[in-house]
PDB file of N, CA and C in Angstrom:
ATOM      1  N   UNK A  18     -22.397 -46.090 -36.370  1.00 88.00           N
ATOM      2  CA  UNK A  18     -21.679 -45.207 -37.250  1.00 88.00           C
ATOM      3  C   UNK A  18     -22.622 -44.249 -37.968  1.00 88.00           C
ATOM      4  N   UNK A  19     -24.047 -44.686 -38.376  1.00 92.00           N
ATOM      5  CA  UNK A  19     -24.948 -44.050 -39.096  1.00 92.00           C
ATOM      6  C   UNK A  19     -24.713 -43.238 -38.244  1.00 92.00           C
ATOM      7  N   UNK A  20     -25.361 -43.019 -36.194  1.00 92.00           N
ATOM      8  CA  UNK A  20     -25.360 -42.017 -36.083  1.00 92.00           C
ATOM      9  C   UNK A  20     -24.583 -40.889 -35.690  1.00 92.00           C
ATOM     10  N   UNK A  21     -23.421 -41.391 -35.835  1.00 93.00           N
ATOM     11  CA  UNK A  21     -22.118 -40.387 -35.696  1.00 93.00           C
ATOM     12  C   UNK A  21     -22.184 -39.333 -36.943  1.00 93.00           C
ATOM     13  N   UNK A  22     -22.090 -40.176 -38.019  1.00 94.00           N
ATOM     14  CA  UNK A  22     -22.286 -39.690 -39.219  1.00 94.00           C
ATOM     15  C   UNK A  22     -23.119 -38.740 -39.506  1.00 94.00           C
ATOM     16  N   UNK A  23     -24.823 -38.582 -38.686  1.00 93.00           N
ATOM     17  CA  UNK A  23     -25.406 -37.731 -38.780  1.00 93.00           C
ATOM     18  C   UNK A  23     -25.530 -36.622 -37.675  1.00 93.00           C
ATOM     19  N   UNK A  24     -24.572 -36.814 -37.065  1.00 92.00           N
ATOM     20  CA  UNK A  24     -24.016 -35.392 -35.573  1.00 92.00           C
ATOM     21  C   UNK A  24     -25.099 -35.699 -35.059  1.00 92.00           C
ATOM     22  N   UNK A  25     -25.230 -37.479 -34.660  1.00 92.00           N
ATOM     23  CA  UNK A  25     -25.914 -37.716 -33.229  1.00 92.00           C
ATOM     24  C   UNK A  25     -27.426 -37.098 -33.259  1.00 92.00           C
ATOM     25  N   UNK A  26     -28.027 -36.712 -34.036  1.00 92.00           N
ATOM     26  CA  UNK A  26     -29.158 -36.541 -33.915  1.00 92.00           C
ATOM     27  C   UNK A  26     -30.504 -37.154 -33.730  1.00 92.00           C
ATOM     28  N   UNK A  27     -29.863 -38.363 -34.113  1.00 90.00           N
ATOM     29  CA  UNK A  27     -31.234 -39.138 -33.807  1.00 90.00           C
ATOM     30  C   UNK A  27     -30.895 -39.969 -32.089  1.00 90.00           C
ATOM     31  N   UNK A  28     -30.376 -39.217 -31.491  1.00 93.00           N
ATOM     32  CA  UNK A  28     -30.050 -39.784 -30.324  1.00 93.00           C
ATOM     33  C   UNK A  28     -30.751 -38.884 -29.313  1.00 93.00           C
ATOM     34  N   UNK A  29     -31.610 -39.082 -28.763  1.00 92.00           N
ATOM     35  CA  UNK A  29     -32.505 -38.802 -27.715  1.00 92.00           C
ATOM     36  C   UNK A  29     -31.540 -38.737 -26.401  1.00 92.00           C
ATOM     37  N   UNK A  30     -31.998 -37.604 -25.696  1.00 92.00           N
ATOM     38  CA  UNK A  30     -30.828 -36.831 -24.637  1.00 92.00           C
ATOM     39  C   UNK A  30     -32.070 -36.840 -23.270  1.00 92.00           C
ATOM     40  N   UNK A  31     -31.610 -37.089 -22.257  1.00 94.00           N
ATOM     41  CA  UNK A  31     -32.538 -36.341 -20.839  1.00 94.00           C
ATOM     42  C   UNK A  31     -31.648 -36.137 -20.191  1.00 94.00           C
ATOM     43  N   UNK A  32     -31.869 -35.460 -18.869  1.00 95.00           N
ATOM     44  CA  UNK A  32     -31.044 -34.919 -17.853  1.00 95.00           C
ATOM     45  C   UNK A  32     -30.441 -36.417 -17.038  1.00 95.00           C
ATOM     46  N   UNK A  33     -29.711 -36.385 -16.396  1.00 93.00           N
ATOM     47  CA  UNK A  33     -28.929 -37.237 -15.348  1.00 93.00           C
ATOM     48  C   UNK A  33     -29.832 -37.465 -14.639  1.00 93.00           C
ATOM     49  N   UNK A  34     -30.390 -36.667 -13.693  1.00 94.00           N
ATOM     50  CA  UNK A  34     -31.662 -36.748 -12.903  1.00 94.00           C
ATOM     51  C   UNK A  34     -32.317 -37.798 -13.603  1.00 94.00           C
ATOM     52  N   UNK A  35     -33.242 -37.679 -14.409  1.00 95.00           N
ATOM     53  CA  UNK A  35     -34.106 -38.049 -15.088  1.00 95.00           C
ATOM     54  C   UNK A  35     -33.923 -39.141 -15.293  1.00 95.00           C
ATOM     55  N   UNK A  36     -32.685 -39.598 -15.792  1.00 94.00           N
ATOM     56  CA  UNK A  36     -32.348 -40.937 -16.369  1.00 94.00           C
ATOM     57  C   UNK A  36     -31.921 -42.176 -14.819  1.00 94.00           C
ATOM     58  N   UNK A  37     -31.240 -41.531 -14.623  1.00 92.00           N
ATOM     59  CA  UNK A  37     -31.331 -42.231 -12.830  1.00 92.00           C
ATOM     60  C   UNK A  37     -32.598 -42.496 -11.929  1.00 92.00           C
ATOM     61  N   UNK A  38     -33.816 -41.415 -12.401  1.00 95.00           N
ATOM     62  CA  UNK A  38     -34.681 -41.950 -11.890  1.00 95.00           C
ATOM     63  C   UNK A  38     -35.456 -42.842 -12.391  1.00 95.00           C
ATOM     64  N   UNK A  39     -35.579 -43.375 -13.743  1.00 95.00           N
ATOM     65  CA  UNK A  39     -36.235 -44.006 -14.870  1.00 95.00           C
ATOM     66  C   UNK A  39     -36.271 -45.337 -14.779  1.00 95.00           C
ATOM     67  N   UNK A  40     -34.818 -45.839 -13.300  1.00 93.00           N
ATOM     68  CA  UNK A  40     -35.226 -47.396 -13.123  1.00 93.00           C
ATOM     69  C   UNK A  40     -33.650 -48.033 -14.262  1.00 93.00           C
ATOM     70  N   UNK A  41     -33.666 -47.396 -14.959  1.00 94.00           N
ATOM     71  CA  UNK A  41     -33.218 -47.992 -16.708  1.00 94.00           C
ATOM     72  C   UNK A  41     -31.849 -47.632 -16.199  1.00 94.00           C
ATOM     73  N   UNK A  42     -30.849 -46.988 -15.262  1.00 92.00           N
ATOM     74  CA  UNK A  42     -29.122 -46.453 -14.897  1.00 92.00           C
ATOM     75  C   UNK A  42     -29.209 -46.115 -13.760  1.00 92.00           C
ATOM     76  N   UNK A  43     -27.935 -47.265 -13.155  1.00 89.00           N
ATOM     77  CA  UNK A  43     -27.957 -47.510 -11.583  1.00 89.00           C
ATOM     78  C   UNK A  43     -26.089 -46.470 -12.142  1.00 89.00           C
ATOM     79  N   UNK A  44     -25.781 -46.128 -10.555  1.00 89.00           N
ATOM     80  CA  UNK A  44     -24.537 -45.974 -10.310  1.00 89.00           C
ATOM     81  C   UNK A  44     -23.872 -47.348  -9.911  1.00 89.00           C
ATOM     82  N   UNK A  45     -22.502 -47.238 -10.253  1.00 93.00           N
ATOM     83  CA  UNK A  45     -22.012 -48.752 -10.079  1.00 93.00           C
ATOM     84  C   UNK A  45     -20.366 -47.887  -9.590  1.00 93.00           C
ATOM     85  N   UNK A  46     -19.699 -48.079  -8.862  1.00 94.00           N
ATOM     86  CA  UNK A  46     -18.401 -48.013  -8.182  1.00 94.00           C
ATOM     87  C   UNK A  46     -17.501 -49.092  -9.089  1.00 94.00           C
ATOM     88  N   UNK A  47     -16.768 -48.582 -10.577  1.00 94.00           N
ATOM     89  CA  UNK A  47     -15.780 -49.303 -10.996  1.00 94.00           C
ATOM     90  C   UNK A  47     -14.322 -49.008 -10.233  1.00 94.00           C
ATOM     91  N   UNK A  48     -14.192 -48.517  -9.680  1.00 95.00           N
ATOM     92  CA  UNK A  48     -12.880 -48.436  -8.903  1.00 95.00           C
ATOM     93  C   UNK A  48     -12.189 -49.215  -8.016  1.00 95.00           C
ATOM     94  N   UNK A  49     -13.223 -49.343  -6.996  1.00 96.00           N
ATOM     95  CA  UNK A  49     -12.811 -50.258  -6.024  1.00 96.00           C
ATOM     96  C   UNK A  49     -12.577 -51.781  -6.561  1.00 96.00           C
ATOM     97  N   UNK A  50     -13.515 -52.463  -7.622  1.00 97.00           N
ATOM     98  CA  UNK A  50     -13.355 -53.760  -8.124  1.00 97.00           C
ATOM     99  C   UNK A  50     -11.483 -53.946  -8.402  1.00 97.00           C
ATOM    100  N   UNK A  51     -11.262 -52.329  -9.316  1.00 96.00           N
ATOM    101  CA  UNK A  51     -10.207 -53.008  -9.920  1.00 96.00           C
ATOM    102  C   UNK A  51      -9.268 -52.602  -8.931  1.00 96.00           C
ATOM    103  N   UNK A  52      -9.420 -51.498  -7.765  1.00 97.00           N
ATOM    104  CA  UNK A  52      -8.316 -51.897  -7.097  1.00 97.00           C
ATOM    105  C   UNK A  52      -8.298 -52.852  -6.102  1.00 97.00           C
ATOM    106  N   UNK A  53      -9.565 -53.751  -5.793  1.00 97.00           N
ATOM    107  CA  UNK A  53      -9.028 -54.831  -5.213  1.00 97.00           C
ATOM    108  C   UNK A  53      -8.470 -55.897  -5.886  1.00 97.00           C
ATOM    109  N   UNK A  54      -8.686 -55.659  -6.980  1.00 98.00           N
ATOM    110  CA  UNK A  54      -8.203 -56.985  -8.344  1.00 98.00           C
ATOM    111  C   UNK A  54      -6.601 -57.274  -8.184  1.00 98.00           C
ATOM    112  N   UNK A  55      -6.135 -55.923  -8.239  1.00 97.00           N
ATOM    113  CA  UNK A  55      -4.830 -55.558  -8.407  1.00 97.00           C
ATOM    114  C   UNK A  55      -3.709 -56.464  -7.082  1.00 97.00           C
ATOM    115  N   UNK A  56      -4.363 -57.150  -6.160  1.00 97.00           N
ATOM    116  CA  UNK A  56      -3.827 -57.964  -5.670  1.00 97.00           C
ATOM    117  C   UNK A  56      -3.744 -59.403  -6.275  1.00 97.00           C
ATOM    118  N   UNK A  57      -4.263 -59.514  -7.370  1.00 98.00           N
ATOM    119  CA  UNK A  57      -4.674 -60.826  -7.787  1.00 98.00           C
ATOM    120  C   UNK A  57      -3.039 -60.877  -8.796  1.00 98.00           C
ATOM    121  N   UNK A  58      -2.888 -59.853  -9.599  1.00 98.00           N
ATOM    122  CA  UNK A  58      -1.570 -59.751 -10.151  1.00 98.00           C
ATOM    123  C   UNK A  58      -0.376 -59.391  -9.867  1.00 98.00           C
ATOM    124  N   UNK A  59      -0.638 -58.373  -8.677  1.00 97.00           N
ATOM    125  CA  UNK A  59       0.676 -57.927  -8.237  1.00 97.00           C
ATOM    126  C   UNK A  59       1.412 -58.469  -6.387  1.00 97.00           C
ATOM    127  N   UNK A  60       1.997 -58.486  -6.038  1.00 98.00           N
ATOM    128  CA  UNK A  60       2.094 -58.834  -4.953  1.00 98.00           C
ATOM    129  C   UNK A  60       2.380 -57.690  -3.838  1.00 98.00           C
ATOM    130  N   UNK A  61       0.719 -56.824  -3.948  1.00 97.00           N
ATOM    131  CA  UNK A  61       0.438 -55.256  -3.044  1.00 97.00           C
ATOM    132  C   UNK A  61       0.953 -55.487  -1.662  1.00 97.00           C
ATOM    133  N   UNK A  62       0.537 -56.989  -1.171  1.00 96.00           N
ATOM    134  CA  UNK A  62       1.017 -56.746   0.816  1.00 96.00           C
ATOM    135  C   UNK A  62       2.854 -56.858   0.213  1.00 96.00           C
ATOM    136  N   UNK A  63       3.502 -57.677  -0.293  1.00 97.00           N
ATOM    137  CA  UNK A  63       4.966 -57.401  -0.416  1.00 97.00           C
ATOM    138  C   UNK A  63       5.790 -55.754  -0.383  1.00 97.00           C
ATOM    139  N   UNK A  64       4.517 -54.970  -1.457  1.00 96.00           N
ATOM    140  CA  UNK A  64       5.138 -53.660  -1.660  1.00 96.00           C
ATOM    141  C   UNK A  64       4.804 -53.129  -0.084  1.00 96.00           C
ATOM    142  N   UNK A  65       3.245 -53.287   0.259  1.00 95.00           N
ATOM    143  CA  UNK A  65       2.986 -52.463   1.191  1.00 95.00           C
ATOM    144  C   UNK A  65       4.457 -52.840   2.725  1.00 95.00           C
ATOM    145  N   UNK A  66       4.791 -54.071   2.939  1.00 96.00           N
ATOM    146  CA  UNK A  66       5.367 -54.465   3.785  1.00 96.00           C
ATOM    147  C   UNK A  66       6.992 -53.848   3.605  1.00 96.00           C
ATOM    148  N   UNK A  67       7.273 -53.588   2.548  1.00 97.00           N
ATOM    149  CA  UNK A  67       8.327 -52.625   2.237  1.00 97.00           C
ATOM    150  C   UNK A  67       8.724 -51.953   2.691  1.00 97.00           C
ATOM    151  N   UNK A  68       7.719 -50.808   3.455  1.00 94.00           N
ATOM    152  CA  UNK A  68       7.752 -49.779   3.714  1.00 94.00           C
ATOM    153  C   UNK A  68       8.180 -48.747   2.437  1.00 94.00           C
ATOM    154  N   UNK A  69       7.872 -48.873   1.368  1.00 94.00           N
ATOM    155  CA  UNK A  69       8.275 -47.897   0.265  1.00 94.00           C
ATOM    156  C   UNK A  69       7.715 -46.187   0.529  1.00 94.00           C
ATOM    157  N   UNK A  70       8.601 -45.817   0.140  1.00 96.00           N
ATOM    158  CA  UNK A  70       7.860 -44.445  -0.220  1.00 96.00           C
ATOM    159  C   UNK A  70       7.757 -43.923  -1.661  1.00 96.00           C
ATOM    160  N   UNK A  71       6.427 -44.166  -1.960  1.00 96.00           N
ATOM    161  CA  UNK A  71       5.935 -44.073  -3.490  1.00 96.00           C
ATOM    162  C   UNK A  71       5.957 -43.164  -4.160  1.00 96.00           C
ATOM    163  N   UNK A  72       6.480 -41.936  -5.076  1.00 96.00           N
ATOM    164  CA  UNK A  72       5.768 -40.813  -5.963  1.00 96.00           C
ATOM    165  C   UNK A  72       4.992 -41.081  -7.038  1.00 96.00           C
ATOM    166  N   UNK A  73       3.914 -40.922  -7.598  1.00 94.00           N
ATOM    167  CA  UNK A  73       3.155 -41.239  -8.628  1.00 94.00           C
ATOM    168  C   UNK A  73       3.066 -40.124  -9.167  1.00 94.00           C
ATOM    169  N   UNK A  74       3.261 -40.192 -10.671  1.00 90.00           N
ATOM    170  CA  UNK A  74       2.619 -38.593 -11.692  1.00 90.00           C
ATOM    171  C   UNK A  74       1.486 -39.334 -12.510  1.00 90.00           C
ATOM    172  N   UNK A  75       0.477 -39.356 -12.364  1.00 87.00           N
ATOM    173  CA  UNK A  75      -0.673 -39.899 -13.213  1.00 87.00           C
ATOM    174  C   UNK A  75      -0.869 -39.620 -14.389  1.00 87.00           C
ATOM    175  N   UNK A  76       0.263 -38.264 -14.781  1.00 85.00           N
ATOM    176  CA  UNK A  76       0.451 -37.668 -16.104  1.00 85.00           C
ATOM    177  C   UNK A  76      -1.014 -36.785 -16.477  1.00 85.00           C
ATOM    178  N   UNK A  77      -1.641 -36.150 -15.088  1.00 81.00           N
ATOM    179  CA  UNK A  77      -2.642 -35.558 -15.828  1.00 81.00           C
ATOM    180  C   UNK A  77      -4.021 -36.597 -16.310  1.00 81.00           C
ATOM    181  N   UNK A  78      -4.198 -37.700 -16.284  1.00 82.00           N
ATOM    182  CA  UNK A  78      -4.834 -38.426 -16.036  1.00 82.00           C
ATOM    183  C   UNK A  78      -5.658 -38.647 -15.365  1.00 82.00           C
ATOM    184  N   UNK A  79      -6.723 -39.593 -15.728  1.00 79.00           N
ATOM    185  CA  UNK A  79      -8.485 -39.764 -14.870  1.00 79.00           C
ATOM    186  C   UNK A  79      -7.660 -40.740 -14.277  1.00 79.00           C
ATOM    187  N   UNK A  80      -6.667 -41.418 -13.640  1.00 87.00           N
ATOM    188  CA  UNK A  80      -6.123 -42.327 -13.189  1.00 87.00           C
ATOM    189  C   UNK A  80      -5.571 -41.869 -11.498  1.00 87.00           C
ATOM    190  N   UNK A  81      -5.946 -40.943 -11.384  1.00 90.00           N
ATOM    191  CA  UNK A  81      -5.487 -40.075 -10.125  1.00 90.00           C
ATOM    192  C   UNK A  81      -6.415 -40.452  -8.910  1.00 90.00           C
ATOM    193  N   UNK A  82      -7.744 -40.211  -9.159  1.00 90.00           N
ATOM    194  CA  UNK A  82      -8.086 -40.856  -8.365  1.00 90.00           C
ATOM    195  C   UNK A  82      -8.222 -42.491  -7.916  1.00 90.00           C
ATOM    196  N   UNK A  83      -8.005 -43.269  -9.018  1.00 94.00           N
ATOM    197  CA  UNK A  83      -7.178 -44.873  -8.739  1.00 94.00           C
ATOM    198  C   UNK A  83      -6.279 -45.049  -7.607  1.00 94.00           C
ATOM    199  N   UNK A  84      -5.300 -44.075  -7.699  1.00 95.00           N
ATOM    200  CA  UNK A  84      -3.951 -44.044  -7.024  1.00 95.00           C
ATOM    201  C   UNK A  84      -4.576 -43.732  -5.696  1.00 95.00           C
ATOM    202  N   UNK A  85      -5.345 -42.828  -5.730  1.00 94.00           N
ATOM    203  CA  UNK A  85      -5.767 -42.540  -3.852  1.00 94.00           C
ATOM    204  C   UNK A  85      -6.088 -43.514  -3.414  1.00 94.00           C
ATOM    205  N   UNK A  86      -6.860 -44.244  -3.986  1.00 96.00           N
ATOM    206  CA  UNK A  86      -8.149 -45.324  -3.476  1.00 96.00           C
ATOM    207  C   UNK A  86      -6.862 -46.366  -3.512  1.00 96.00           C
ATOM    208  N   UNK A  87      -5.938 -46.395  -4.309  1.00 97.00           N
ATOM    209  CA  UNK A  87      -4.919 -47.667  -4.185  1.00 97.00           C
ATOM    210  C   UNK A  87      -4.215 -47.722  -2.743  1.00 97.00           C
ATOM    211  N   UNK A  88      -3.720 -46.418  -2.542  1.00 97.00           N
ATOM    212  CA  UNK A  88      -2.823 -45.109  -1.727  1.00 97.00           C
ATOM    213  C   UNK A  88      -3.346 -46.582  -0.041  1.00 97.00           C
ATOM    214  N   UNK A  89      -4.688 -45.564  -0.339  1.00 97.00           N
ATOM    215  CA  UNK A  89      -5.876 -45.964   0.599  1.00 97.00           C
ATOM    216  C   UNK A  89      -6.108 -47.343   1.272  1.00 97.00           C
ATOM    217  N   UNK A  90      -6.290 -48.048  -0.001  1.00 98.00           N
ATOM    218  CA  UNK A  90      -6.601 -49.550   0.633  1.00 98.00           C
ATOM    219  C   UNK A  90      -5.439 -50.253   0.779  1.00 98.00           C
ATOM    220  N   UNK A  91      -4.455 -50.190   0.238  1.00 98.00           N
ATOM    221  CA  UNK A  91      -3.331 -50.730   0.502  1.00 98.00           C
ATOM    222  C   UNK A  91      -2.523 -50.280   1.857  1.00 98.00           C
ATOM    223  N   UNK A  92      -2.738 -49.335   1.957  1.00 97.00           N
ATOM    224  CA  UNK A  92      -2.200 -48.977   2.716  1.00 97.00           C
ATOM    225  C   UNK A  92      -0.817 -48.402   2.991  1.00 97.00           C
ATOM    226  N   UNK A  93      -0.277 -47.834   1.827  1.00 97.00           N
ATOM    227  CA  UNK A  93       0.520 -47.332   0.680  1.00 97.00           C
ATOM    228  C   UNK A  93       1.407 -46.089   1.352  1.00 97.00           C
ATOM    229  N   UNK A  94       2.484 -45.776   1.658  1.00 96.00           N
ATOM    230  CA  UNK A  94       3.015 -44.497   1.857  1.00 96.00           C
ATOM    231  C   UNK A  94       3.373 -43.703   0.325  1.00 96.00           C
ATOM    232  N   UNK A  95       2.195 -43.178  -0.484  1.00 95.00           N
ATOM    233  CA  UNK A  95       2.235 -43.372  -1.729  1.00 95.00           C
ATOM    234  C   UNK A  95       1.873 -41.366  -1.650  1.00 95.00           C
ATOM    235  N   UNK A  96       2.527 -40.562  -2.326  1.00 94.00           N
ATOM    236  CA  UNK A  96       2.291 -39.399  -2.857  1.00 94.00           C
ATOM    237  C   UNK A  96       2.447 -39.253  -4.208  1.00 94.00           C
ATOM    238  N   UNK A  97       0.579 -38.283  -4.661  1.00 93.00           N
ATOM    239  CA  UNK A  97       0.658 -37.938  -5.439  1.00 93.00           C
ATOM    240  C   UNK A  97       1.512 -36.637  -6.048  1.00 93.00           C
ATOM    241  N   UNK A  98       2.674 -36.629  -6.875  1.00 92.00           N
ATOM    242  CA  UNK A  98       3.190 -35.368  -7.187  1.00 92.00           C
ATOM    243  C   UNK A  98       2.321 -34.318  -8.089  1.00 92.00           C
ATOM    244  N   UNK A  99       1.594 -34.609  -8.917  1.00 87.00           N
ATOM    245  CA  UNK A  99       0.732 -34.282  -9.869  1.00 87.00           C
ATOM    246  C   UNK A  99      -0.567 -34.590 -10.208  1.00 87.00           C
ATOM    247  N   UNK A 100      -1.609 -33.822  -8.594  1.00 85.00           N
ATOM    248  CA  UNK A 100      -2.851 -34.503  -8.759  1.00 85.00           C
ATOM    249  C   UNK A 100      -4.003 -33.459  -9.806  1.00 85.00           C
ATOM    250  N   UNK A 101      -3.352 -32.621 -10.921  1.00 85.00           N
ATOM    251  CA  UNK A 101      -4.121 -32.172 -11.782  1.00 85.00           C
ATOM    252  C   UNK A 101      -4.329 -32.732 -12.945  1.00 85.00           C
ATOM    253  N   UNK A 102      -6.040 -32.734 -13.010  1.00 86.00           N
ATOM    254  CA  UNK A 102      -6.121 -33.101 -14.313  1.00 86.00           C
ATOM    255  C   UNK A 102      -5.982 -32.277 -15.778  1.00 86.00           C
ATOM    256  N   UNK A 103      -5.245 -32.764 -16.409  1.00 84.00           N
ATOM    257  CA  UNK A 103      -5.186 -32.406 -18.043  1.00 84.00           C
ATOM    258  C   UNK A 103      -5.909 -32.591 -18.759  1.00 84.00           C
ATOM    259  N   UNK A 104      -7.208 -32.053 -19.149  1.00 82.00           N
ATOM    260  CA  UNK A 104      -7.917 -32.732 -20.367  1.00 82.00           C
ATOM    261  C   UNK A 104      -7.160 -32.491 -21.816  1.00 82.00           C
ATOM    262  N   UNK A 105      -5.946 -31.504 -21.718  1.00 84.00           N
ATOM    263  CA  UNK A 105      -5.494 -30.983 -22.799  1.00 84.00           C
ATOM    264  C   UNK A 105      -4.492 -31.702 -23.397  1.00 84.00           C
ATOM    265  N   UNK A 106      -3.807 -32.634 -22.189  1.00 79.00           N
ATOM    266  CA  UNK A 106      -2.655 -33.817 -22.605  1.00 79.00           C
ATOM    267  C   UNK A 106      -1.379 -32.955 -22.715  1.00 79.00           C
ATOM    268  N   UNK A 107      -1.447 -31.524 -22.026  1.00 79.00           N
ATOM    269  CA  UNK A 107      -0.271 -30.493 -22.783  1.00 79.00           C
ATOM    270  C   UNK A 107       0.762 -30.932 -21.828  1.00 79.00           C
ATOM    271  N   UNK A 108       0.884 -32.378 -21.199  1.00 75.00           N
ATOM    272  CA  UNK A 108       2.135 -32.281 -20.870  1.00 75.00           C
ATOM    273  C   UNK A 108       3.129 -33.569 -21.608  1.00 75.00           C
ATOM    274  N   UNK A 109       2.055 -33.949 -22.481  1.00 79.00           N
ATOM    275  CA  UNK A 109       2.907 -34.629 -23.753  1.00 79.00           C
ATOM    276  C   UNK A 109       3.320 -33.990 -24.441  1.00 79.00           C
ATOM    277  N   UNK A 110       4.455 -34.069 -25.061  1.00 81.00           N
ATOM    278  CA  UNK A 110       5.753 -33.692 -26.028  1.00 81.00           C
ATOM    279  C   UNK A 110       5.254 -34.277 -27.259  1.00 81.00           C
ATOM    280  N   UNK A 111       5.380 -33.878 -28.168  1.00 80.00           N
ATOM    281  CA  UNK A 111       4.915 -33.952 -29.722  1.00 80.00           C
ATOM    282  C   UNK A 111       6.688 -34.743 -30.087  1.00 80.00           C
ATOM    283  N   UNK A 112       6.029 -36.010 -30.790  1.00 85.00           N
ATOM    284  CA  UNK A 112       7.764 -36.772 -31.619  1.00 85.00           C
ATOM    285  C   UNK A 112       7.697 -35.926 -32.277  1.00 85.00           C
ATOM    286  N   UNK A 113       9.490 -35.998 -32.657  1.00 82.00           N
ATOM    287  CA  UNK A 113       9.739 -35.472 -34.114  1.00 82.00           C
ATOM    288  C   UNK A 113      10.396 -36.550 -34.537  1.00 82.00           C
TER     289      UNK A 113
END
């Protein structure tokens, strides 16, 4: 919190490069773990054996590419309707 508080300054920055080569930050593939997980809770060969035909809206979401890789390994007749991302969230509606 101190260094939020002081706009991150005492936080030492290098390039991507740099830091990947340093030994100290590997790349790691979180995706695939959790979409193979996702058989552990849901019952994916039931849907896949379905034959469903899926639409997904990810809502603009970093969750889009999940859905391919789900799409993918499952083996899914699964379309994305809405594979743009929103960083702006402008397709949420404000309550009143």
């Amino acid at each position: 919190n101190a260094l939020l508080a002081d706009g991150l300054k005492g936080v030492k920055r290098i390039p991507l490069d740099a830091a990947l080569a340093s030994g100290h930050v590997k790349e790691q593939d979180l995706v695939q773990p959790f979409v193979e997980g996702l058989a552990d809770i849901v019952d994916m060969a039931a849907i896949q054996k379905a034959g469903l035909t899926l639409g997904v809206d990810p809502l603009g979401g970093s969750g889009i590419e999940y859905w391919k890789r789900i799409a993918q390994h499952y083996n899914l007749n699964l379309t994305l309707v809405n594979d743009q991302v929103d960083q702006t969230f402008r397709f949420m509606h404000l309550d009143k």
